[in-house]
């Protein structure tokens, strides 16, 4: 390998080998250690799912898997969407996820549970590999975060939309806008939240890596051309839209062939009819009141334990309105008035996009009527890819948390201070569910306080994410 005098090894003219590509400077030994930890941690998670409550969990994580299997059997037999079941609250693409293990069971005789968990482990492995290629620290956060969440991560299908969102961001960073649109739409057809990536995109046309993006207003058009605030769509936008249409069209064709198109959007009514789930942030006052012996105990409805009093429903409605207002104002600002941040490359712009999307997603989570623990998979996926998108600051950037020591972190990425707080919230979520959930439902003081601390932590992370998104600039 040629060297400059007194300088590091070069893999390209004028560029150190460590900076030749993202993640190139990370020793292979770190990646091997990470994969070893992945194997051990996933073996533990699979064991906890398979053995269920053998190790003392108060709640079984297999309840939803039994429901998925029931829906999968009905769909494979041509019974259509189970919209008559008030537990059906998923976009139409989820039907494909539920049917695949049932079809595998029918042809190969494998148990539904084994096929489903195997699918989730495979998706997790692919997502981890994609992060490792970009950034070992980002992959390390992801592996640690999913381990901290516990067995529920493999007993739900939220890994699929999370992986789709990460794939969309990585594709945008690489300038592959058609693929980004496809992944974004695929994720939104499984769970709606990946559409927040589209809302977080800024107004001007996307620009592929290698083309400069300016914060200056565009020059005046030549005489005879129409003027207007918004420029004509760029080829990048058209490719993004084409990718979205491919995903939507593919699912529509499948639904037309199977007859599943009837009541494909019936899940929307079930979402609006729900009360406040016990774990929802907005339910915190009701949890405290129940702990102190006041109010009513939560009851089972719509597939979860929730507070269903008129006051709880009123709070749930107010939270939904707050969520809509925040998303609408953000979309109007980012698409109508805000200037896009300057960025040197696709990774920098993708990092800004992820920061904005994460801030919106945290608002959705903390104001939601329901806050199931698997929702934290969405948040951790965006944090991981945000860390991966943040570019190294030359010889190593430093983010200095207020009141604390400096910690190495890629420039433009999230502060390790609130990343650590997020991991604490994830651990507390696993303690609450599935290990000690009955204690919370029964109003016992210790676990009720653990849930309160978790909720306060999530609100704090949400505030920090908005501060980071508001001030985010690619390095």
CSV table of C-alpha atoms in Angstrom, one decimal:
chain,number,residue,atom,x,y,z
A,1,UNK,CA,0.0,0.0,0.0
A,2,UNK,CA,1.6,3.3,-1.0
A,3,UNK,CA,2.1,5.9,1.7
A,4,UNK,CA,2.7,9.7,1.7
A,5,UNK,CA,5.7,10.8,3.6
A,6,UNK,CA,4.7,11.1,7.2
A,7,UNK,CA,1.1,10.3,6.5
A,8,UNK,CA,-1.3,7.4,6.7
A,9,UNK,CA,-1.8,4.7,4.2
A,10,UNK,CA,-3.8,5.8,1.2
A,11,UNK,CA,-6.5,3.7,-0.6
A,12,UNK,CA,-7.3,6.5,-3.0
A,13,UNK,CA,-5.5,9.7,-4.0
A,14,UNK,CA,-5.3,12.1,-1.1
A,15,UNK,CA,-7.7,10.0,1.1
A,16,UNK,CA,-6.6,8.0,4.2
A,17,UNK,CA,-7.6,4.3,4.1
A,18,UNK,CA,-9.5,4.7,7.3
A,19,UNK,CA,-11.8,7.2,5.6
A,20,UNK,CA,-12.0,5.5,2.2
A,21,UNK,CA,-15.5,4.3,2.9
A,22,UNK,CA,-17.9,4.4,6.0
A,23,UNK,CA,-16.8,1.9,8.5
A,24,UNK,CA,-13.5,1.1,6.7
A,25,UNK,CA,-11.4,2.1,9.6
A,26,UNK,CA,-13.1,-0.2,12.0
A,27,UNK,CA,-11.0,-3.3,12.8
A,28,UNK,CA,-12.4,-6.6,11.7
A,29,UNK,CA,-11.9,-7.8,15.2
A,30,UNK,CA,-14.6,-5.4,16.4
A,31,UNK,CA,-17.1,-6.7,13.9
A,32,UNK,CA,-16.3,-10.3,14.8
A,33,UNK,CA,-16.9,-9.5,18.5
A,34,UNK,CA,-20.1,-7.9,17.6
A,35,UNK,CA,-21.3,-10.9,15.7
A,36,UNK,CA,-20.3,-13.2,18.5
A,37,UNK,CA,-22.4,-11.1,20.9
A,38,UNK,CA,-25.3,-11.1,18.3
A,39,UNK,CA,-25.2,-14.9,18.3
A,40,UNK,CA,-25.2,-15.2,22.1
A,41,UNK,CA,-27.9,-12.6,22.6
A,42,UNK,CA,-30.2,-13.9,19.9
A,43,UNK,CA,-29.9,-17.4,21.3
A,44,UNK,CA,-31.0,-16.1,24.7
A,45,UNK,CA,-33.9,-14.3,23.2
A,46,UNK,CA,-35.0,-17.3,21.1
A,47,UNK,CA,-34.8,-19.4,24.2
A,48,UNK,CA,-37.0,-17.0,26.2
A,49,UNK,CA,-39.6,-17.0,23.4
A,50,UNK,CA,-39.6,-20.8,23.1
A,51,UNK,CA,-39.7,-21.5,26.8
A,52,UNK,CA,-42.2,-18.7,27.4
A,53,UNK,CA,-42.9,-18.4,31.1
A,54,UNK,CA,-40.5,-21.1,32.3
A,55,UNK,CA,-38.1,-18.5,33.8
A,56,UNK,CA,-40.7,-16.6,35.8
A,57,UNK,CA,-42.2,-14.1,33.3
A,58,UNK,CA,-45.6,-12.9,34.6
A,59,UNK,CA,-46.9,-12.5,31.0
A,60,UNK,CA,-46.5,-14.7,28.0
A,61,UNK,CA,-45.0,-13.1,24.9
A,62,UNK,CA,-46.7,-15.8,22.7
A,63,UNK,CA,-50.2,-14.3,23.0
A,64,UNK,CA,-49.9,-12.2,19.8
A,65,UNK,CA,-48.3,-15.1,18.0
A,66,UNK,CA,-51.4,-17.2,18.6
A,67,UNK,CA,-53.5,-14.4,17.2
A,68,UNK,CA,-51.3,-14.1,14.2
A,69,UNK,CA,-51.6,-17.8,13.5
A,70,UNK,CA,-55.4,-17.6,13.7
A,71,UNK,CA,-55.5,-14.7,11.3
A,72,UNK,CA,-53.0,-16.4,9.0
A,73,UNK,CA,-55.2,-19.5,8.8
A,74,UNK,CA,-58.2,-17.5,7.9
A,75,UNK,CA,-56.4,-15.5,5.2
A,76,UNK,CA,-54.9,-18.6,3.6
A,77,UNK,CA,-58.3,-20.2,3.4
A,78,UNK,CA,-59.8,-17.2,1.6
A,79,UNK,CA,-61.8,-15.7,4.5
A,80,UNK,CA,-60.4,-12.2,3.9
A,81,UNK,CA,-59.3,-9.6,6.4
A,82,UNK,CA,-60.4,-10.3,10.0
A,83,UNK,CA,-62.0,-6.8,10.4
A,84,UNK,CA,-64.7,-8.3,12.6
A,85,UNK,CA,-62.0,-8.9,15.2
A,86,UNK,CA,-61.4,-5.8,17.3
A,87,UNK,CA,-57.8,-6.9,17.7
A,88,UNK,CA,-57.1,-6.3,14.0
A,89,UNK,CA,-55.4,-2.9,13.9
A,90,UNK,CA,-52.8,-3.3,11.2
A,91,UNK,CA,-52.3,-1.9,7.7
A,92,UNK,CA,-53.1,-4.3,4.9
A,93,UNK,CA,-49.4,-5.4,4.2
A,94,UNK,CA,-49.4,-7.1,7.6
A,95,UNK,CA,-51.6,-9.8,6.1
A,96,UNK,CA,-48.7,-11.1,4.1
A,97,UNK,CA,-46.6,-11.4,7.2
A,98,UNK,CA,-49.2,-13.5,9.0
A,99,UNK,CA,-49.9,-15.8,6.0
A,100,UNK,CA,-46.3,-16.7,5.2
A,101,UNK,CA,-45.7,-18.9,8.3
A,102,UNK,CA,-49.1,-20.6,7.8
A,103,UNK,CA,-48.2,-21.4,4.2
A,104,UNK,CA,-44.8,-22.8,5.4
A,105,UNK,CA,-46.6,-24.8,8.0
A,106,UNK,CA,-49.0,-26.3,5.4
A,107,UNK,CA,-46.3,-27.3,3.0
A,108,UNK,CA,-43.3,-28.2,5.3
A,109,UNK,CA,-45.1,-29.0,8.5
A,110,UNK,CA,-43.0,-26.5,10.5
A,111,UNK,CA,-44.7,-25.0,13.5
A,112,UNK,CA,-46.1,-21.5,13.0
A,113,UNK,CA,-44.2,-20.1,16.0
A,114,UNK,CA,-40.9,-21.5,14.8
A,115,UNK,CA,-41.3,-20.1,11.3
A,116,UNK,CA,-42.4,-16.7,12.6
A,117,UNK,CA,-39.5,-16.4,15.1
A,118,UNK,CA,-37.1,-17.6,12.4
A,119,UNK,CA,-38.3,-14.9,10.1
A,120,UNK,CA,-37.7,-12.2,12.7
A,121,UNK,CA,-34.2,-13.5,13.5
A,122,UNK,CA,-33.3,-13.5,9.8
A,123,UNK,CA,-34.6,-9.9,9.4
A,124,UNK,CA,-32.6,-8.9,12.5
A,125,UNK,CA,-29.5,-10.5,11.0
A,126,UNK,CA,-29.9,-8.7,7.7
A,127,UNK,CA,-30.5,-5.4,9.5
A,128,UNK,CA,-27.4,-5.9,11.7
A,129,UNK,CA,-25.2,-6.7,8.7
A,130,UNK,CA,-26.4,-3.6,6.9
A,131,UNK,CA,-25.4,-1.5,10.0
A,132,UNK,CA,-22.1,-3.3,10.4
A,133,UNK,CA,-21.1,-2.4,6.9
A,134,UNK,CA,-21.8,1.3,7.7
A,135,UNK,CA,-20.8,1.6,11.3
A,136,UNK,CA,-19.9,-1.0,14.0
A,137,UNK,CA,-20.9,1.4,16.8
A,138,UNK,CA,-24.3,1.8,15.2
A,139,UNK,CA,-24.7,-2.0,14.9
A,140,UNK,CA,-23.5,-2.4,18.5
A,141,UNK,CA,-26.2,0.0,19.7
A,142,UNK,CA,-28.8,-2.0,17.7
A,143,UNK,CA,-27.7,-5.4,19.1
A,144,UNK,CA,-27.6,-4.1,22.6
A,145,UNK,CA,-31.0,-2.3,22.3
A,146,UNK,CA,-32.8,-5.3,20.9
A,147,UNK,CA,-31.3,-7.5,23.7
A,148,UNK,CA,-32.4,-4.9,26.3
A,149,UNK,CA,-36.0,-5.1,24.9
A,150,UNK,CA,-36.1,-8.8,25.5
A,151,UNK,CA,-38.1,-11.7,23.9
A,152,UNK,CA,-41.0,-9.5,22.8
A,153,UNK,CA,-38.8,-8.2,19.9
A,154,UNK,CA,-38.9,-11.6,18.2
A,155,UNK,CA,-42.5,-12.4,19.1
A,156,UNK,CA,-43.9,-9.4,17.2
A,157,UNK,CA,-43.4,-8.3,13.5
A,158,UNK,CA,-42.2,-4.8,14.2
A,159,UNK,CA,-38.7,-5.7,13.1
A,160,UNK,CA,-40.0,-5.8,9.5
A,161,UNK,CA,-41.1,-2.1,9.2
A,162,UNK,CA,-38.0,-1.1,11.2
A,163,UNK,CA,-35.7,-2.9,8.7
A,164,UNK,CA,-37.6,-1.3,5.8
A,165,UNK,CA,-37.1,2.2,7.2
A,166,UNK,CA,-33.4,1.6,7.8
A,167,UNK,CA,-33.1,0.2,4.2
A,168,UNK,CA,-34.9,3.4,2.9
A,169,UNK,CA,-32.4,5.7,4.7
A,170,UNK,CA,-29.4,3.7,3.5
A,171,UNK,CA,-30.7,3.8,0.0
A,172,UNK,CA,-31.3,7.6,0.2
A,173,UNK,CA,-27.7,8.1,1.5
A,174,UNK,CA,-26.4,6.1,-1.5
A,175,UNK,CA,-28.5,8.1,-4.0
A,176,UNK,CA,-30.7,5.1,-4.9
A,177,UNK,CA,-34.1,6.8,-4.7
A,178,UNK,CA,-36.1,4.2,-6.4
A,179,UNK,CA,-35.1,1.6,-3.8
A,180,UNK,CA,-35.7,4.1,-1.1
A,181,UNK,CA,-39.2,4.7,-2.2
A,182,UNK,CA,-39.9,1.0,-2.4
A,183,UNK,CA,-38.6,0.3,1.1
A,184,UNK,CA,-40.4,3.3,2.5
A,185,UNK,CA,-43.7,2.2,1.0
A,186,UNK,CA,-43.2,-1.4,2.0
A,187,UNK,CA,-42.6,-0.4,5.6
A,188,UNK,CA,-45.7,1.9,5.7
A,189,UNK,CA,-47.9,-0.9,4.4
A,190,UNK,CA,-46.8,-3.0,7.4
A,191,UNK,CA,-47.0,-0.3,10.0
A,192,UNK,CA,-47.9,3.3,9.1
A,193,UNK,CA,-45.0,5.1,10.9
A,194,UNK,CA,-42.3,4.8,8.1
A,195,UNK,CA,-44.3,7.4,6.2
A,196,UNK,CA,-42.9,9.9,8.6
A,197,UNK,CA,-39.7,9.7,6.6
A,198,UNK,CA,-41.6,11.2,3.7
A,199,UNK,CA,-43.0,14.0,5.9
A,200,UNK,CA,-39.5,14.8,7.2
A,201,UNK,CA,-38.1,15.3,3.7
A,202,UNK,CA,-37.4,19.0,2.9
A,203,UNK,CA,-38.9,21.1,0.1
A,204,UNK,CA,-36.4,21.3,-2.7
A,205,UNK,CA,-35.8,18.4,-5.1
A,206,UNK,CA,-33.6,15.6,-3.7
A,207,UNK,CA,-30.1,15.6,-5.1
A,208,UNK,CA,-28.0,12.6,-5.6
A,209,UNK,CA,-24.5,12.3,-3.9
A,210,UNK,CA,-22.0,14.2,-6.0
A,211,UNK,CA,-24.4,17.0,-6.8
A,212,UNK,CA,-24.2,20.0,-4.5
A,213,UNK,CA,-27.1,21.0,-2.5
A,214,UNK,CA,-27.3,24.7,-1.8
A,215,UNK,CA,-29.2,26.6,0.9
A,216,UNK,CA,-29.4,29.7,-1.4
A,217,UNK,CA,-32.7,30.3,-3.2
A,218,UNK,CA,-32.8,29.0,-6.8
A,219,UNK,CA,-31.9,31.6,-9.5
A,220,UNK,CA,-34.6,33.4,-11.4
A,221,UNK,CA,-35.9,31.3,-14.3
A,222,UNK,CA,-35.2,32.4,-17.9
A,223,UNK,CA,-37.9,34.6,-19.5
A,224,UNK,CA,-40.8,32.7,-20.7
A,225,UNK,CA,-40.6,30.0,-18.1
A,226,UNK,CA,-43.2,29.8,-15.3
A,227,UNK,CA,-42.2,31.0,-11.9
A,228,UNK,CA,-43.3,29.6,-8.6
A,229,UNK,CA,-42.1,28.9,-5.1
A,230,UNK,CA,-41.7,25.1,-5.8
A,231,UNK,CA,-39.4,23.9,-8.5
A,232,UNK,CA,-40.3,21.2,-10.9
A,233,UNK,CA,-39.8,17.6,-9.6
A,234,UNK,CA,-36.3,16.3,-10.1
A,235,UNK,CA,-35.5,12.9,-11.5
A,236,UNK,CA,-34.7,11.8,-8.0
A,237,UNK,CA,-38.2,12.6,-6.8
A,238,UNK,CA,-39.6,10.8,-9.8
A,239,UNK,CA,-37.5,7.7,-9.0
A,240,UNK,CA,-38.7,7.9,-5.3
A,241,UNK,CA,-42.3,8.1,-6.4
A,242,UNK,CA,-41.8,5.2,-8.9
A,243,UNK,CA,-40.4,3.0,-6.0
A,244,UNK,CA,-43.4,3.8,-3.9
A,245,UNK,CA,-45.8,2.9,-6.7
A,246,UNK,CA,-44.0,-0.4,-7.3
A,247,UNK,CA,-44.5,-1.4,-3.7
A,248,UNK,CA,-48.1,-0.3,-3.6
A,249,UNK,CA,-48.9,-1.8,-7.0
A,250,UNK,CA,-47.3,-5.1,-6.0
A,251,UNK,CA,-49.4,-5.4,-2.9
A,252,UNK,CA,-52.6,-4.3,-4.7
A,253,UNK,CA,-52.0,-7.0,-7.3
A,254,UNK,CA,-51.6,-9.6,-4.6
A,255,UNK,CA,-54.8,-8.4,-2.9
A,256,UNK,CA,-56.7,-8.5,-6.2
A,257,UNK,CA,-55.7,-12.1,-6.8
A,258,UNK,CA,-56.5,-13.3,-3.3
A,259,UNK,CA,-59.6,-11.2,-2.7
A,260,UNK,CA,-58.0,-9.6,0.4
A,261,UNK,CA,-58.8,-6.1,-0.9
A,262,UNK,CA,-62.2,-6.1,0.8
A,263,UNK,CA,-62.0,-4.1,4.1
A,264,UNK,CA,-58.2,-3.6,3.6
A,265,UNK,CA,-58.4,-0.3,5.6
A,266,UNK,CA,-60.9,-1.5,8.2
A,267,UNK,CA,-58.1,-1.3,10.8
A,268,UNK,CA,-58.5,2.5,11.0
A,269,UNK,CA,-61.8,2.4,12.9
A,270,UNK,CA,-60.4,0.1,15.6
A,271,UNK,CA,-57.5,2.5,16.3
A,272,UNK,CA,-59.8,5.4,16.9
A,273,UNK,CA,-62.1,3.4,19.2
A,274,UNK,CA,-59.4,2.5,21.7
A,275,UNK,CA,-58.9,3.9,25.2
A,276,UNK,CA,-55.6,4.4,27.0
A,277,UNK,CA,-53.3,1.3,27.3
A,278,UNK,CA,-51.7,0.9,30.7
A,279,UNK,CA,-48.2,1.5,29.3
A,280,UNK,CA,-49.1,4.7,27.3
A,281,UNK,CA,-47.4,7.8,28.5
A,282,UNK,CA,-50.7,9.6,28.7
A,283,UNK,CA,-52.0,6.9,31.1
A,284,UNK,CA,-49.3,7.7,33.7
A,285,UNK,CA,-51.7,9.8,35.9
A,286,UNK,CA,-54.2,6.9,35.8
A,287,UNK,CA,-51.4,4.4,36.8
A,288,UNK,CA,-50.4,6.6,39.7
A,289,UNK,CA,-54.1,7.0,40.8
A,290,UNK,CA,-54.6,3.2,40.6
A,291,UNK,CA,-51.4,2.7,42.6
A,292,UNK,CA,-52.7,5.0,45.3
A,293,UNK,CA,-56.0,3.1,45.4
A,294,UNK,CA,-58.1,5.7,43.5
A,295,UNK,CA,-59.8,5.4,40.1
A,296,UNK,CA,-60.6,2.2,38.3
A,297,UNK,CA,-58.5,-0.7,37.4
A,298,UNK,CA,-57.6,-1.3,33.8
A,299,UNK,CA,-59.7,-3.8,31.8
A,300,UNK,CA,-59.0,-5.9,28.7
A,301,UNK,CA,-60.3,-4.5,25.4
A,302,UNK,CA,-59.0,-4.3,21.8
A,303,UNK,CA,-56.3,-6.9,22.6
A,304,UNK,CA,-54.7,-5.0,25.5
A,305,UNK,CA,-55.3,-3.9,29.1
A,306,UNK,CA,-56.4,-0.3,29.1
A,307,UNK,CA,-58.1,2.5,31.0
A,308,UNK,CA,-61.5,2.9,29.4
A,309,UNK,CA,-63.3,5.6,31.5
A,310,UNK,CA,-64.7,8.7,29.9
A,311,UNK,CA,-61.8,10.8,31.2
A,312,UNK,CA,-59.3,8.3,29.8
A,313,UNK,CA,-61.0,8.4,26.4
A,314,UNK,CA,-61.0,12.2,26.5
A,315,UNK,CA,-57.2,12.3,27.3
A,316,UNK,CA,-56.7,9.8,24.4
A,317,UNK,CA,-58.6,12.0,22.0
A,318,UNK,CA,-56.5,15.1,23.1
A,319,UNK,CA,-53.3,13.1,22.6
A,320,UNK,CA,-54.4,12.1,19.1
A,321,UNK,CA,-55.2,15.7,18.2
A,322,UNK,CA,-51.8,16.9,19.6
A,323,UNK,CA,-50.1,14.2,17.5
A,324,UNK,CA,-51.9,15.4,14.3
A,325,UNK,CA,-51.1,19.1,15.0
A,326,UNK,CA,-47.4,18.5,15.6
A,327,UNK,CA,-47.1,16.4,12.4
A,328,UNK,CA,-49.1,18.9,10.3
A,329,UNK,CA,-47.0,21.9,11.5
A,330,UNK,CA,-43.8,20.0,11.0
A,331,UNK,CA,-44.8,19.0,7.5
A,332,UNK,CA,-45.8,22.6,6.6
A,333,UNK,CA,-42.6,24.0,8.0
A,334,UNK,CA,-40.2,21.5,6.3
A,335,UNK,CA,-42.1,21.5,3.0
A,336,UNK,CA,-43.3,25.1,2.8
A,337,UNK,CA,-40.9,27.5,4.5
A,338,UNK,CA,-37.8,26.0,6.0
A,339,UNK,CA,-34.6,26.1,3.9
A,340,UNK,CA,-33.0,22.7,3.6
A,341,UNK,CA,-29.7,22.4,5.5
A,342,UNK,CA,-26.6,22.4,3.4
A,343,UNK,CA,-25.0,19.0,3.1
A,344,UNK,CA,-21.8,17.7,1.5
A,345,UNK,CA,-23.0,14.3,0.6
A,346,UNK,CA,-26.0,11.9,0.8
A,347,UNK,CA,-25.1,10.6,4.2
A,348,UNK,CA,-25.2,14.1,5.7
A,349,UNK,CA,-28.7,14.8,4.3
A,350,UNK,CA,-29.9,11.3,5.3
A,351,UNK,CA,-28.7,12.1,8.8
A,352,UNK,CA,-30.8,15.2,9.0
A,353,UNK,CA,-33.7,13.3,7.6
A,354,UNK,CA,-33.4,10.6,10.3
A,355,UNK,CA,-33.1,13.1,13.0
A,356,UNK,CA,-36.3,14.8,12.0
A,357,UNK,CA,-38.1,11.5,11.5
A,358,UNK,CA,-37.0,10.3,15.0
A,359,UNK,CA,-38.3,13.5,16.6
A,360,UNK,CA,-41.7,13.0,14.9
A,361,UNK,CA,-41.8,9.3,15.8
A,362,UNK,CA,-41.1,10.0,19.4
A,363,UNK,CA,-44.0,12.5,19.5
A,364,UNK,CA,-46.2,9.8,18.0
A,365,UNK,CA,-45.1,7.3,20.6
A,366,UNK,CA,-45.4,9.5,23.6
A,367,UNK,CA,-48.8,10.8,22.6
A,368,UNK,CA,-50.2,7.4,21.4
A,369,UNK,CA,-53.2,5.7,23.0
A,370,UNK,CA,-51.1,2.5,22.9
A,371,UNK,CA,-47.4,2.1,23.8
A,372,UNK,CA,-46.6,-1.5,23.4
A,373,UNK,CA,-42.9,-2.4,24.2
A,374,UNK,CA,-42.3,-3.4,20.6
A,375,UNK,CA,-42.8,0.2,19.5
A,376,UNK,CA,-39.3,0.9,20.9
A,377,UNK,CA,-38.0,-1.3,18.1
A,378,UNK,CA,-38.9,1.6,15.7
A,379,UNK,CA,-37.1,4.2,17.8
A,380,UNK,CA,-34.0,2.1,18.2
A,381,UNK,CA,-33.8,1.4,14.5
A,382,UNK,CA,-33.8,5.1,13.6
A,383,UNK,CA,-31.3,5.9,16.3
A,384,UNK,CA,-29.0,3.1,15.0
A,385,UNK,CA,-29.2,4.4,11.4
A,386,UNK,CA,-28.7,8.0,12.6
A,387,UNK,CA,-25.5,6.9,14.3
A,388,UNK,CA,-24.5,5.1,11.1
A,389,UNK,CA,-25.2,8.2,9.0
A,390,UNK,CA,-23.3,10.6,11.2
A,391,UNK,CA,-19.9,11.2,9.5
A,392,UNK,CA,-16.6,10.8,11.4
A,393,UNK,CA,-15.2,14.2,12.4
A,394,UNK,CA,-11.8,13.7,10.9
A,395,UNK,CA,-9.7,12.5,13.8
A,396,UNK,CA,-12.7,11.8,16.0
A,397,UNK,CA,-15.5,14.1,16.9
A,398,UNK,CA,-16.6,14.9,20.5
A,399,UNK,CA,-20.1,15.5,21.7
A,400,UNK,CA,-19.9,17.1,25.2
A,401,UNK,CA,-23.0,16.4,27.3
A,402,UNK,CA,-24.0,19.3,29.5
A,403,UNK,CA,-22.6,18.6,33.0
A,404,UNK,CA,-20.7,15.5,31.9
A,405,UNK,CA,-17.5,14.4,30.3
A,406,UNK,CA,-16.9,14.4,26.6
A,407,UNK,CA,-17.8,11.2,24.9
A,408,UNK,CA,-16.6,10.1,21.4
A,409,UNK,CA,-19.5,10.3,18.9
A,410,UNK,CA,-19.7,10.9,15.2
A,411,UNK,CA,-20.3,14.5,14.4
A,412,UNK,CA,-24.0,15.3,13.7
A,413,UNK,CA,-25.2,12.1,15.4
A,414,UNK,CA,-27.3,11.8,18.6
A,415,UNK,CA,-25.6,12.5,21.9
A,416,UNK,CA,-24.6,9.5,23.8
A,417,UNK,CA,-26.2,11.0,26.8
A,418,UNK,CA,-29.8,10.5,25.5
A,419,UNK,CA,-28.9,7.3,23.7
A,420,UNK,CA,-27.9,5.9,27.1
A,421,UNK,CA,-31.2,7.2,28.6
A,422,UNK,CA,-33.1,5.5,25.7
A,423,UNK,CA,-31.4,2.2,26.5
A,424,UNK,CA,-32.4,2.6,30.2
A,425,UNK,CA,-36.0,3.1,29.1
A,426,UNK,CA,-35.8,0.0,26.9
A,427,UNK,CA,-34.5,-2.1,29.9
A,428,UNK,CA,-37.3,-0.8,32.1
A,429,UNK,CA,-39.8,-1.7,29.4
A,430,UNK,CA,-38.7,-5.3,29.5
A,431,UNK,CA,-38.9,-5.3,33.3
A,432,UNK,CA,-42.5,-4.1,33.0
A,433,UNK,CA,-43.4,-6.4,30.2
A,434,UNK,CA,-43.2,-9.4,30.2
A,435,UNK,CA,-41.5,-9.9,33.6
A,436,UNK,CA,-43.6,-7.9,36.1
A,437,UNK,CA,-46.7,-6.8,34.1
A,438,UNK,CA,-49.2,-8.3,36.6
A,439,UNK,CA,-47.7,-6.1,39.3
A,440,UNK,CA,-48.4,-3.0,37.3
A,441,UNK,CA,-52.0,-4.1,36.5
A,442,UNK,CA,-52.6,-4.8,40.1
A,443,UNK,CA,-51.3,-1.3,41.1
A,444,UNK,CA,-48.3,-2.4,43.1
A,445,UNK,CA,-46.1,0.5,44.1
A,446,UNK,CA,-42.6,-0.7,42.9
A,447,UNK,CA,-43.5,-1.7,39.4
A,448,UNK,CA,-46.0,1.2,38.9
A,449,UNK,CA,-43.1,3.6,39.8
A,450,UNK,CA,-40.8,1.8,37.3
A,451,UNK,CA,-43.4,2.4,34.6
A,452,UNK,CA,-43.7,6.0,35.6
A,453,UNK,CA,-39.9,6.5,35.4
A,454,UNK,CA,-39.8,4.8,32.0
A,455,UNK,CA,-42.5,7.2,30.7
A,456,UNK,CA,-40.7,10.2,32.1
A,457,UNK,CA,-37.5,9.0,30.4
A,458,UNK,CA,-39.2,8.7,27.1
A,459,UNK,CA,-40.6,12.2,27.3
A,460,UNK,CA,-37.1,13.5,28.1
A,461,UNK,CA,-35.7,11.6,25.1
A,462,UNK,CA,-38.4,13.1,22.9
A,463,UNK,CA,-37.4,16.6,24.0
A,464,UNK,CA,-33.7,16.0,23.4
A,465,UNK,CA,-34.5,14.5,20.0
A,466,UNK,CA,-36.4,17.7,19.0
A,467,UNK,CA,-33.6,19.8,20.1
A,468,UNK,CA,-31.2,17.7,18.1
A,469,UNK,CA,-33.4,17.8,15.0
A,470,UNK,CA,-33.9,21.6,15.2
A,471,UNK,CA,-30.2,22.2,15.3
A,472,UNK,CA,-29.1,19.3,13.1
A,473,UNK,CA,-26.6,20.2,10.4
A,474,UNK,CA,-24.5,17.8,8.4
A,475,UNK,CA,-20.9,18.0,9.3
